[in-house]
Each structure stands twice: as C-alpha cells, then as structure tokens.
Coordinates of C-alpha atoms in Angstrom, one line a residue:
X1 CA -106.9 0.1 -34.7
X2 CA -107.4 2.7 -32.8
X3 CA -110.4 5.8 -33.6
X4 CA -110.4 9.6 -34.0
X5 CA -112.0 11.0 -30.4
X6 CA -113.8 13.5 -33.2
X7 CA -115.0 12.3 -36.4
X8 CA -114.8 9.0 -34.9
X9 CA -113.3 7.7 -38.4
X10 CA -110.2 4.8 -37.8
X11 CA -106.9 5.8 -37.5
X12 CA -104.1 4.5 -39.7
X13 CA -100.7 4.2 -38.2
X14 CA -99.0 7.1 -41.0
X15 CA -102.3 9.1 -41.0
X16 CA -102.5 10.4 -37.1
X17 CA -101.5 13.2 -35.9
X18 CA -100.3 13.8 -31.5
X19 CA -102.2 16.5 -29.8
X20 CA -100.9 17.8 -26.4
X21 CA -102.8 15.2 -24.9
X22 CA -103.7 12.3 -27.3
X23 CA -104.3 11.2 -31.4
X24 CA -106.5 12.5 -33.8
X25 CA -107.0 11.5 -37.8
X26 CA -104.8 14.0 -40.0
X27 CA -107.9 14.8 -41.4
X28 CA -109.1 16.1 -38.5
X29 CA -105.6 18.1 -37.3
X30 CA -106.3 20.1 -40.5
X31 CA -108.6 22.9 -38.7
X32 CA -105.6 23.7 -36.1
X33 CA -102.7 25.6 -37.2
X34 CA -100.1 23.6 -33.9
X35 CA -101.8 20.6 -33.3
X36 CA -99.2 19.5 -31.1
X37 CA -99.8 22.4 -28.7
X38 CA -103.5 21.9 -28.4
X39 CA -105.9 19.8 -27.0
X40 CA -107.9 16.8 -28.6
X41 CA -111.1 18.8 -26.7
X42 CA -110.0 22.3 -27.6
X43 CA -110.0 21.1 -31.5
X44 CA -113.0 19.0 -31.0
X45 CA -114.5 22.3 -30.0
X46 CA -113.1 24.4 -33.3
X47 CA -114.9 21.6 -35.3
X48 CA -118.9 22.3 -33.7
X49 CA -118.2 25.7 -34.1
X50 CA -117.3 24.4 -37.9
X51 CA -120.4 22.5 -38.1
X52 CA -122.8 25.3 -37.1
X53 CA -121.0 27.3 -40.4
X54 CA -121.3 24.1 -42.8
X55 CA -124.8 23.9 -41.6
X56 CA -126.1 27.0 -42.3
X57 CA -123.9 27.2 -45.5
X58 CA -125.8 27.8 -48.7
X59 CA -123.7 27.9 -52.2
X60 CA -124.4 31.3 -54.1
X61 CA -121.3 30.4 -56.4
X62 CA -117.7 29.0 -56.9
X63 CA -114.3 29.6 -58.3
X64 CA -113.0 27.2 -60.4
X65 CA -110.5 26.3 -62.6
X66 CA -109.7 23.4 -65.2
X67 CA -105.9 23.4 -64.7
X68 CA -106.6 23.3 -60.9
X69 CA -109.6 22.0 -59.6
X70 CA -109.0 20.8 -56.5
X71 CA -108.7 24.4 -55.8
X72 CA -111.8 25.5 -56.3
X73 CA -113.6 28.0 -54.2
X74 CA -117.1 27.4 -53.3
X75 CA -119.0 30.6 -52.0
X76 CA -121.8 31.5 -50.0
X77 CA -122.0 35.3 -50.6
X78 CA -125.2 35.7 -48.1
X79 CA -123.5 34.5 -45.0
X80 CA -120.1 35.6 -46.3
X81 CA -118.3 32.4 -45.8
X82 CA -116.1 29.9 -48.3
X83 CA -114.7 27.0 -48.1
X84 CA -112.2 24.9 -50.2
X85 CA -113.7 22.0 -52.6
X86 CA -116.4 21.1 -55.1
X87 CA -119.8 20.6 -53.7
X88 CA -120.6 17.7 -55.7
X89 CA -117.5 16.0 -54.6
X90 CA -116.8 16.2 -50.9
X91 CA -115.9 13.4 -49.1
X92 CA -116.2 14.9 -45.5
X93 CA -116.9 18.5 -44.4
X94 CA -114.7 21.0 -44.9
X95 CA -113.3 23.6 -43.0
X96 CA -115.4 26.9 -43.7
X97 CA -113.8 29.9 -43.2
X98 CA -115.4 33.9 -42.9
X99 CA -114.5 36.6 -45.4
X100 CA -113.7 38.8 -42.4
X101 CA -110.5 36.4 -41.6
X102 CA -108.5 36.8 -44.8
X103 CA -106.2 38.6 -43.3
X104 CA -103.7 39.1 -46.6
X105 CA -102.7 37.2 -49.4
X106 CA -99.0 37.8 -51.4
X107 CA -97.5 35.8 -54.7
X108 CA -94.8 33.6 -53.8
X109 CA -92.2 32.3 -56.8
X110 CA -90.8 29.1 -55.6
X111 CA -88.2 26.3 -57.9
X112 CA -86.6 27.9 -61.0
X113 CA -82.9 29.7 -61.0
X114 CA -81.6 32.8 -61.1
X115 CA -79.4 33.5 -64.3
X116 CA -77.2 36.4 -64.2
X117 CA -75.9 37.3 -68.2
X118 CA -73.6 39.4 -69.3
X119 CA -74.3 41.3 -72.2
X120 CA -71.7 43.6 -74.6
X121 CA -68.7 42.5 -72.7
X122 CA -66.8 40.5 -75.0
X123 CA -67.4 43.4 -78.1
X124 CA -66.2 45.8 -75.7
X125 CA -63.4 44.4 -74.5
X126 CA -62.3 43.8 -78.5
X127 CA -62.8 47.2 -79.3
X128 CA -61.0 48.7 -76.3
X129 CA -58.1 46.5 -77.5
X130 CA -57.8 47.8 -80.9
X131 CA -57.4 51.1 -79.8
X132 CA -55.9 51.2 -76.6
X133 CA -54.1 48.0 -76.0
X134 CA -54.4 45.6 -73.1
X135 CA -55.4 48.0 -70.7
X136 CA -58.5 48.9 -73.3
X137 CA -59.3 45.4 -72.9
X138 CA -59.5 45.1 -69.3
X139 CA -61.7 48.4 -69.3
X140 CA -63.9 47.3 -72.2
X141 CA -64.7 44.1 -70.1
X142 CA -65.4 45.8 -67.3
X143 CA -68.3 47.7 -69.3
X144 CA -70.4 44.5 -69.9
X145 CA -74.2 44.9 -68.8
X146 CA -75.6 42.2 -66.5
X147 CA -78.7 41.0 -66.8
X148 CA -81.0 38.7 -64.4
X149 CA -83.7 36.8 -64.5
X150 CA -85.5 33.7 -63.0
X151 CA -85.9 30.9 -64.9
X152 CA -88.4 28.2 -64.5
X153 CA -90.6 27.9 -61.1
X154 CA -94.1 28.5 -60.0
X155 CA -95.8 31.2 -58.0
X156 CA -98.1 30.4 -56.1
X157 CA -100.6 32.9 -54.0
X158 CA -100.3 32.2 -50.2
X159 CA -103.5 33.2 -48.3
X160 CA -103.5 34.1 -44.4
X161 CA -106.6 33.4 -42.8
X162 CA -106.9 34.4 -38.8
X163 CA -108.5 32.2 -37.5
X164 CA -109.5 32.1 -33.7
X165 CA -107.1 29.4 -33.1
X166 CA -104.3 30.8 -34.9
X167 CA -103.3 31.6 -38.3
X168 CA -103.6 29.5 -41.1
X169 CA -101.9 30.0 -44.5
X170 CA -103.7 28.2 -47.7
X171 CA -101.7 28.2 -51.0
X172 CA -102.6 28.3 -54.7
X173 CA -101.7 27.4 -57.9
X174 CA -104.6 29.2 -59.5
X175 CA -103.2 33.0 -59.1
X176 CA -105.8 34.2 -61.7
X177 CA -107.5 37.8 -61.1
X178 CA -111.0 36.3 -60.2
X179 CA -109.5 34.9 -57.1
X180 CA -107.5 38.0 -56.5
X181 CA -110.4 39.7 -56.5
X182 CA -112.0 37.0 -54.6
X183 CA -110.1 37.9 -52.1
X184 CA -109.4 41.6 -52.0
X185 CA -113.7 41.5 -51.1
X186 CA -112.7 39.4 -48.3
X187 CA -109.9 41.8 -46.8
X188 CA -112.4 44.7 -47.5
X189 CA -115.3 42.9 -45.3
X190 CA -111.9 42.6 -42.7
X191 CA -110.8 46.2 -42.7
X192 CA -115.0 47.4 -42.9
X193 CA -115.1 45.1 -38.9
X194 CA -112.0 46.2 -37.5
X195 CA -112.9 49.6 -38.5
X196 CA -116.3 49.3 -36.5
X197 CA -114.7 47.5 -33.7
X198 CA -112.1 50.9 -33.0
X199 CA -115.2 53.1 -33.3
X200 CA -117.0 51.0 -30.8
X201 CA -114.0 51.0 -28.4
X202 CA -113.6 54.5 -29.0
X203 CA -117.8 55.2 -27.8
X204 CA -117.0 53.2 -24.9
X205 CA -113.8 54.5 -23.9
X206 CA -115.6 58.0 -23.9
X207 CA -118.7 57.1 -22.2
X208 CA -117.0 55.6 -19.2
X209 CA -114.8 59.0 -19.0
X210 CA -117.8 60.9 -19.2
X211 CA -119.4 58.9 -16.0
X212 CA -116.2 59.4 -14.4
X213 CA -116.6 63.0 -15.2
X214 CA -120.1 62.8 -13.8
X215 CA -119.0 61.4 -10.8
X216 CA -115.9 64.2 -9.7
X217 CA -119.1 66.5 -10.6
X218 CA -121.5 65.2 -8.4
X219 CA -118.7 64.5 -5.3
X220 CA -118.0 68.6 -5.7
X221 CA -114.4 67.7 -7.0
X222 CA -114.9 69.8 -10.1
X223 CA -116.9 72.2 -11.3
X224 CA -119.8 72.3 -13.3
X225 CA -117.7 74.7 -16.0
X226 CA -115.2 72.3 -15.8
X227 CA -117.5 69.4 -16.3
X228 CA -118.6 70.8 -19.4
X229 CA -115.4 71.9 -20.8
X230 CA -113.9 68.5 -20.2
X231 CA -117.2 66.9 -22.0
X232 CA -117.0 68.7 -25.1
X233 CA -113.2 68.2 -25.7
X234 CA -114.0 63.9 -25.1
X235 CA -117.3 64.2 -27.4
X236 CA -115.1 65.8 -30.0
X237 CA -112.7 63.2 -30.4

C-alpha cells in the first residue's frame, strides 16, 4: 500500500488524491484549493508553514453548536487565528487559518422549489363575468396576483478564505449571528492590513520620488524652487 510523501499515513486506493507530480492522502489535499495543479513539495511546504500556526496556537474560546458540531470554531483570539474542530476531539491537525484571510462570507439557499400562486384570479374572473360577459371574464383572470416563494431547502453560509495558495471556500450549516459576527471581526482585521499595506506603498512610492527629486536637484536639472514646490505637492498626498 503505498504512503502519503507528508503525513506519512497509508494510502487507501479511494482515499488519494494526484498532485502534478505524484499521490497524497485526501486528508492531506485538503490545505490546497487545485491539488492537481500543484506539487507534492509545494503542499508539503503549505503544511510546515501549518505546523508553525498549530504550534504556537493557544485556544481562548470556540463556537459551537448542538445541531452542528462538527462545525465548531475553535479560536485563539491572541494570535488571531481559528481553525475548524473540537479540541478535545481531533484526530490529526487541522488546517489553521488567520483572521486577516476571510476575505467574505454570503448565505447561500440551496434544495427546496420555487412555488409561483395565484391569488384572486378565479373571484375575479366570476365577477367580471356577471357583469360584463365573457370578455369580463378573460379580464378578471388576467387580474390574479402572483405570489412566490421557496419552499423547503437549506442555506448555508459559504466563507472565502485567501489563502496564499489560493482561495478556499468553507460552508456552514450553523448560519447563527455569533458566527456572523465571528466573522465580520475577521474581515475587519482584513480591511484594518490592506489598509496599512496602501499607506505603506503610498510612503514608499513618495519617498523614492523625492530621492529622484533630490537627485535632478543635485545634477542642476531643476531648481531648488522647483525642488521644493514639487516636494510639497508629493508630501501632501
């Protein structure tokens, strides 16, 4: 029987999974949004860097729920990370994920019917012909309200996680407001990085303008009233 290259656990023949270059245990494919595009080294690598989070992961709470508890979110507020599962009752380790990559979450109705009813037609079309004939008919049935609805079916909340090897959706029964909330932190800590990542490109960007300034200055290419003209329009961005 042949073994995972990562966890090193056997490989069954209807629980593997084809990498671009070899087989891993579906277990193990779970981390990598197209498996079949990467390689058995390149995931191998996405799992250390998901040891070093499990490691240093230290549960402050969890999200849980009766109805559904293998979703249950266990949460290390300190280091801002979270992964899927019960503590008490993993098996191997998971795959932990940051609060900065939620990237969104939306509800998601899936099964069920639509039911289109028609309300006041038949009434309508009695009265119409009581006073105006078969034509009053026709017009009183044409006068029926429609209503529609769904009917049965679930919805489920679909998370997107970016990942640094792609996105990755996770989906849950559970659409209560704690883990709405849960996650609207999450996309705050998200928006609060990429935020400070455009100011930090923006201080950049301007500093290397402003050494290019310096340098036109000290070549004689501008002038010095010129130099600081230009420098007080970039540091007023």
């Amino acid at each position: 029987m042949a073994i995972c290259p990562i966890c090193g656990d056997k490989i069954g023949i209807l629980l593997k999974s084809k990498t671009s270059d070899g087989i891993i245990c579906n277990y193990c494919a779970t981390i990598c949004p197209s498996v079949s595009t990467t390689s058995t080294n390149e995931i191998k690598e996405y799992w250390r860097e998901n040891h070093k989070r499990f490691s240093s992961f230290i549960k402050t709470s969890e999200l849980s729920s009766f109805m559904y508890p293998n979703e249950t979110i266990t949460i290390d507020d300190n280091h801002m990370l979270f992964y899927i599962g019960k503590e008490k009752k993993l098996k191997k380790e998971p795959i932990v994920y940051k609060y900065e990559e939620v990237d969104s979450y939306e509800l998601e109705e899936v099964g069920g019917k639509t039911v289109t009813k028609k309300k006041g037609g038949i009434t309508r079309a009695i009265i119409g012909g009581a006073i105006a004939g078969p034509a009053g008919a026709i017009v009183g049935a044409a006068t029926a309200k429609s209503e529609t609805k769904r009917v049965g079916g679930t919805t489920i909340l679909k998370v997107k996680i970016e990942l640094p090897y792609g996105l990755k959706t996770l989906s849950f029964f559970n659409t209560s407001s704690k883990i709405k909330e849960f996650f609207d932190k999450c996309m705050n800590v998200n928006k609060t990085k990429n935020q400070s990542n455009d100011e930090q490109k923006q201080f950049f960007s301007v500093a290397d303008e402003l050494i290019k300034l310096k340098a036109l200055l000290d070549s004689g290419v501008i002038t010095s009233e010129e130099f600081e003209a230009k420098k007080k329009q970039l540091l007023s961005q």
